[in-house]
Amino acid sequence: MDNGRVPLLLCDLDDTLVDRGRIFDTWAAEFAQMHGLNGDMAWLAALDGRGITPREDFWAAVKGRLGLAQPVDDLVAAWRVDFPTLYRCEQSVLDQLSEARARGWSVGVVTNGDAEVQASKLAAAGLVAAVDSICISGAEGVRKPDPRIFALAAERAGAPLRPGWMIGDNPEADIAGARGVGLGTVWLSRGRTWPVADFEPDHQAADPAAAIRCVLEAEMITT
Ligand SMILES: [Mg+2]
């Protein structure tokens, strides 16, 4: 890259590099079948809240509704092991990450969540070797949108924070957080309409491969 500068690309994990929603639906369909729910999975997705609901609350509610015998702690422990194994990353996304690195970008994952669970997801999805650095809030003790986790991610990626880009699906944690430290932003819409009136991402993309391409093209235009 020009002037020896290493450009920085940070990416969220859940519902950004990996389609967590689809993985959850796969899990829920199997769970529903196992428990004779006749395909009634909408309440499971509602309880899940795109993964935001604490797992203890999620499993306490599921246990209550279905009258499950296992203690909530055991249900949570099994989930922490089983759910991450379902994680897969589309080849088109792995290809775009590879293209970014081939062009001299330093690529990092910045994800909020439990250290072990997020690490298991990254491993199952084949993302550990596909990026230069990983920052998991549960391991760092600081969460997006806190500016400190973006600074830490840049430091670990061996690149300055600015100019750099962040791709994510969460308006507050990913987009507002990244804007706060001066990163360019691409919001992964996944079919949704941008929900915030006060600010907007620099770009929107429908899928992660398109989001990465968008960053690479934006960089080419501005340099
Ligand atoms: Mg996300």
Short mmCIF file of C-alpha atoms and ligand atoms in Angstrom, two decimals:
data_model
loop_
_atom_site.label_atom_id
_atom_site.label_comp_id
_atom_site.label_asym_id
_atom_site.label_seq_id
_atom_site.Cartn_x
_atom_site.Cartn_y
_atom_site.Cartn_z
CA MET A 1 0.00 0.00 0.00
CA ASP A 2 1.02 3.63 -0.45
CA ASN A 3 3.67 5.15 1.85
CA GLY A 4 4.09 1.82 3.64
CA ARG A 5 0.82 2.46 5.45
CA VAL A 6 -1.11 -0.62 6.55
CA PRO A 7 -4.83 0.05 6.15
CA LEU A 8 -7.06 -1.43 8.82
CA LEU A 9 -10.28 -3.37 8.28
CA LEU A 10 -12.19 -4.42 11.40
CA CYS A 11 -15.18 -6.75 11.20
CA ASP A 12 -17.84 -7.84 13.66
CA LEU A 13 -18.51 -11.59 13.86
CA ASP A 14 -22.15 -12.46 14.63
CA ASP A 15 -24.52 -11.53 11.82
CA THR A 16 -21.60 -9.86 10.03
CA LEU A 17 -18.88 -12.27 8.86
CA VAL A 18 -21.16 -15.14 9.80
CA ASP A 19 -24.94 -15.33 9.36
CA ARG A 20 -25.87 -16.08 12.98
CA GLY A 21 -29.57 -15.69 12.22
CA ARG A 22 -29.48 -18.56 9.76
CA ILE A 23 -27.39 -20.68 12.12
CA PHE A 24 -29.86 -20.04 14.92
CA ASP A 25 -32.75 -21.06 12.64
CA THR A 26 -30.94 -24.31 11.81
CA TRP A 27 -30.41 -25.01 15.50
CA ALA A 28 -34.01 -24.06 16.35
CA ALA A 29 -35.48 -26.35 13.67
CA GLU A 30 -33.56 -29.31 15.07
CA PHE A 31 -34.46 -28.39 18.66
CA ALA A 32 -38.14 -28.01 17.72
CA GLN A 33 -38.17 -31.39 16.05
CA MET A 34 -36.48 -33.01 19.05
CA HIS A 35 -39.14 -31.61 21.36
CA GLY A 36 -42.15 -32.23 19.11
CA LEU A 37 -42.90 -28.53 18.60
CA ASN A 38 -44.38 -29.05 15.12
CA GLY A 39 -42.22 -26.40 13.55
CA ASP A 40 -43.29 -23.69 16.01
CA MET A 41 -39.96 -21.84 16.33
CA ALA A 42 -40.96 -18.16 16.23
CA TRP A 43 -41.05 -17.93 20.02
CA LEU A 44 -37.51 -19.36 20.21
CA ALA A 45 -36.24 -16.65 17.86
CA ALA A 46 -38.12 -14.00 19.83
CA LEU A 47 -36.57 -15.24 23.09
CA ASP A 48 -33.13 -15.34 21.46
CA GLY A 49 -33.30 -11.66 20.53
CA ARG A 50 -30.58 -12.02 17.85
CA GLY A 51 -28.33 -13.45 20.56
CA ILE A 52 -28.59 -10.42 22.84
CA THR A 53 -30.69 -12.17 25.52
CA PRO A 54 -28.38 -13.55 28.26
CA ARG A 55 -28.24 -17.31 27.80
CA GLU A 56 -29.31 -17.92 31.41
CA ASP A 57 -32.53 -15.97 30.72
CA PHE A 58 -33.05 -17.67 27.37
CA TRP A 59 -32.71 -21.16 28.79
CA ALA A 60 -34.75 -20.41 31.93
CA ALA A 61 -37.60 -19.33 29.63
CA VAL A 62 -37.22 -22.35 27.32
CA LYS A 63 -37.07 -24.70 30.31
CA GLY A 64 -40.22 -23.12 31.78
CA ARG A 65 -42.18 -23.32 28.55
CA LEU A 66 -41.24 -26.90 27.71
CA GLY A 67 -40.95 -28.24 31.26
CA LEU A 68 -37.38 -29.42 30.67
CA ALA A 69 -35.87 -31.49 33.48
CA GLN A 70 -32.26 -30.31 33.21
CA PRO A 71 -31.03 -27.43 35.41
CA VAL A 72 -30.61 -24.11 33.57
CA ASP A 73 -26.86 -24.21 34.24
CA ASP A 74 -26.59 -27.54 32.39
CA LEU A 75 -28.66 -26.27 29.47
CA VAL A 76 -26.45 -23.17 29.19
CA ALA A 77 -23.28 -25.27 29.42
CA ALA A 78 -24.47 -27.56 26.60
CA TRP A 79 -25.43 -24.58 24.45
CA ARG A 80 -21.99 -23.00 24.92
CA VAL A 81 -20.40 -26.16 23.53
CA ASP A 82 -22.95 -27.11 20.84
CA PHE A 83 -24.04 -23.84 19.22
CA PRO A 84 -20.57 -22.62 18.16
CA THR A 85 -19.93 -25.90 16.33
CA LEU A 86 -22.65 -24.90 13.82
CA TYR A 87 -20.74 -21.78 12.74
CA ARG A 88 -19.72 -21.61 9.10
CA CYS A 89 -18.39 -18.75 7.00
CA GLU A 90 -19.40 -18.46 3.35
CA GLN A 91 -16.53 -19.15 0.96
CA SER A 92 -17.24 -15.81 -0.76
CA VAL A 93 -16.51 -14.04 2.54
CA LEU A 94 -13.30 -16.00 3.16
CA ASP A 95 -12.27 -15.12 -0.41
CA GLN A 96 -12.86 -11.40 0.17
CA LEU A 97 -10.91 -11.46 3.45
CA SER A 98 -8.08 -13.15 1.59
CA GLU A 99 -8.28 -10.52 -1.17
CA ALA A 100 -8.12 -7.69 1.39
CA ARG A 101 -5.02 -9.19 3.02
CA ALA A 102 -3.42 -9.82 -0.38
CA ARG A 103 -3.84 -6.10 -1.08
CA GLY A 104 -1.98 -5.25 2.11
CA TRP A 105 -4.84 -4.67 4.52
CA SER A 106 -4.61 -5.77 8.14
CA VAL A 107 -7.90 -7.51 8.94
CA GLY A 108 -9.22 -7.89 12.49
CA VAL A 109 -12.33 -9.31 14.15
CA VAL A 110 -13.85 -7.29 16.99
CA THR A 111 -16.69 -9.13 18.69
CA ASN A 112 -18.73 -8.73 21.86
CA GLY A 113 -19.34 -11.91 23.82
CA ASP A 114 -17.95 -14.65 26.01
CA ALA A 115 -14.26 -15.34 25.37
CA GLU A 116 -14.54 -19.13 25.02
CA VAL A 117 -17.79 -19.16 23.05
CA GLN A 118 -16.65 -16.54 20.54
CA ALA A 119 -13.28 -18.27 20.13
CA SER A 120 -15.09 -21.56 19.41
CA LYS A 121 -17.30 -19.84 16.82
CA LEU A 122 -14.27 -18.31 15.07
CA ALA A 123 -12.49 -21.69 14.99
CA ALA A 124 -15.53 -23.59 13.68
CA ALA A 125 -16.08 -20.96 10.97
CA GLY A 126 -12.46 -21.21 9.78
CA LEU A 127 -11.87 -17.55 10.59
CA VAL A 128 -8.86 -17.79 12.91
CA ALA A 129 -6.40 -18.22 10.05
CA ALA A 130 -8.39 -15.87 7.79
CA VAL A 131 -7.66 -12.70 9.83
CA ASP A 132 -4.64 -10.98 11.35
CA SER A 133 -6.06 -10.26 14.79
CA ILE A 134 -8.96 -11.06 17.09
CA CYS A 135 -10.47 -9.01 19.93
CA ILE A 136 -13.22 -10.61 22.05
CA SER A 137 -14.86 -8.36 24.64
CA GLY A 138 -15.11 -11.17 27.19
CA ALA A 139 -11.33 -11.61 27.05
CA GLU A 140 -10.47 -7.90 26.99
CA GLY A 141 -12.87 -6.64 29.67
CA VAL A 142 -14.17 -3.91 27.40
CA ARG A 143 -17.06 -4.02 24.92
CA LYS A 144 -18.04 -2.25 21.72
CA PRO A 145 -18.99 0.60 21.46
CA ASP A 146 -16.26 1.53 23.99
CA PRO A 147 -13.46 3.27 22.01
CA ARG A 148 -10.83 1.28 23.89
CA ILE A 149 -11.70 -2.01 22.16
CA PHE A 150 -11.26 -0.43 18.72
CA ALA A 151 -7.90 1.03 19.75
CA LEU A 152 -6.84 -2.34 21.11
CA ALA A 153 -7.92 -4.08 17.88
CA ALA A 154 -5.86 -1.65 15.79
CA GLU A 155 -2.82 -2.10 18.02
CA ARG A 156 -3.11 -5.87 17.81
CA ALA A 157 -3.54 -5.71 14.04
CA GLY A 158 -0.33 -3.67 13.78
CA ALA A 159 -2.10 -0.82 12.01
CA PRO A 160 -3.05 2.73 12.94
CA LEU A 161 -6.72 3.23 13.81
CA ARG A 162 -7.12 5.93 11.17
CA PRO A 163 -7.74 5.69 8.35
CA GLY A 164 -9.57 2.42 8.83
CA TRP A 165 -12.93 0.78 8.40
CA MET A 166 -15.43 -1.16 10.48
CA ILE A 167 -18.05 -3.53 9.10
CA GLY A 168 -20.89 -4.53 11.41
CA ASP A 169 -24.62 -5.17 11.78
CA ASN A 170 -25.25 -3.41 15.10
CA PRO A 171 -25.98 0.33 14.74
CA GLU A 172 -24.85 1.20 18.27
CA ALA A 173 -22.01 -1.22 19.08
CA ASP A 174 -20.47 -1.38 15.60
CA ILE A 175 -21.40 1.77 13.69
CA ALA A 176 -21.66 4.39 16.44
CA GLY A 177 -18.66 2.87 18.20
CA ALA A 178 -16.50 2.94 15.08
CA ARG A 179 -17.63 6.45 14.11
CA GLY A 180 -16.62 7.57 17.58
CA VAL A 181 -12.98 6.67 16.91
CA GLY A 182 -12.96 8.02 13.34
CA LEU A 183 -13.29 4.76 11.41
CA GLY A 184 -15.24 4.59 8.15
CA THR A 185 -18.30 2.39 8.56
CA VAL A 186 -20.23 -0.14 6.51
CA TRP A 187 -23.51 -1.32 7.99
CA LEU A 188 -24.58 -4.83 7.11
CA SER A 189 -28.30 -4.38 6.52
CA ARG A 190 -29.24 -8.04 5.96
CA GLY A 191 -32.54 -6.82 4.54
CA ARG A 192 -33.26 -4.26 7.27
CA THR A 193 -33.73 -0.50 6.97
CA TRP A 194 -31.26 1.72 8.84
CA PRO A 195 -33.05 2.40 12.14
CA VAL A 196 -31.30 5.45 13.64
CA ALA A 197 -32.22 9.07 12.88
CA ASP A 198 -29.19 10.83 14.43
CA PHE A 199 -26.39 9.37 12.30
CA GLU A 200 -25.77 7.09 9.34
CA PRO A 201 -23.07 4.63 8.28
CA ASP A 202 -20.83 5.70 5.38
CA HIS A 203 -22.08 2.73 3.36
CA GLN A 204 -24.61 -0.07 3.57
CA ALA A 205 -24.24 -3.60 2.16
CA ALA A 206 -26.63 -6.52 1.93
CA ASP A 207 -24.05 -9.24 2.62
CA PRO A 208 -20.55 -9.44 4.11
CA ALA A 209 -18.69 -10.18 0.86
CA ALA A 210 -20.26 -7.06 -0.68
CA ALA A 211 -19.36 -5.06 2.44
CA ILE A 212 -15.68 -6.00 2.16
CA ARG A 213 -15.66 -5.23 -1.57
CA CYS A 214 -17.23 -1.87 -0.74
CA VAL A 215 -14.34 -1.05 1.64
CA LEU A 216 -11.68 -2.11 -0.86
CA GLU A 217 -13.28 0.04 -3.58
CA ALA A 218 -13.76 3.01 -1.25
CA GLU A 219 -10.08 2.82 -0.30
CA MET A 220 -9.03 2.76 -3.95
CA ILE A 221 -11.11 5.86 -4.65
CA THR A 222 -9.72 7.89 -1.73
CA THR A 223 -6.05 7.10 -2.25
MG MG B 1 -23.17 -8.54 15.17
#
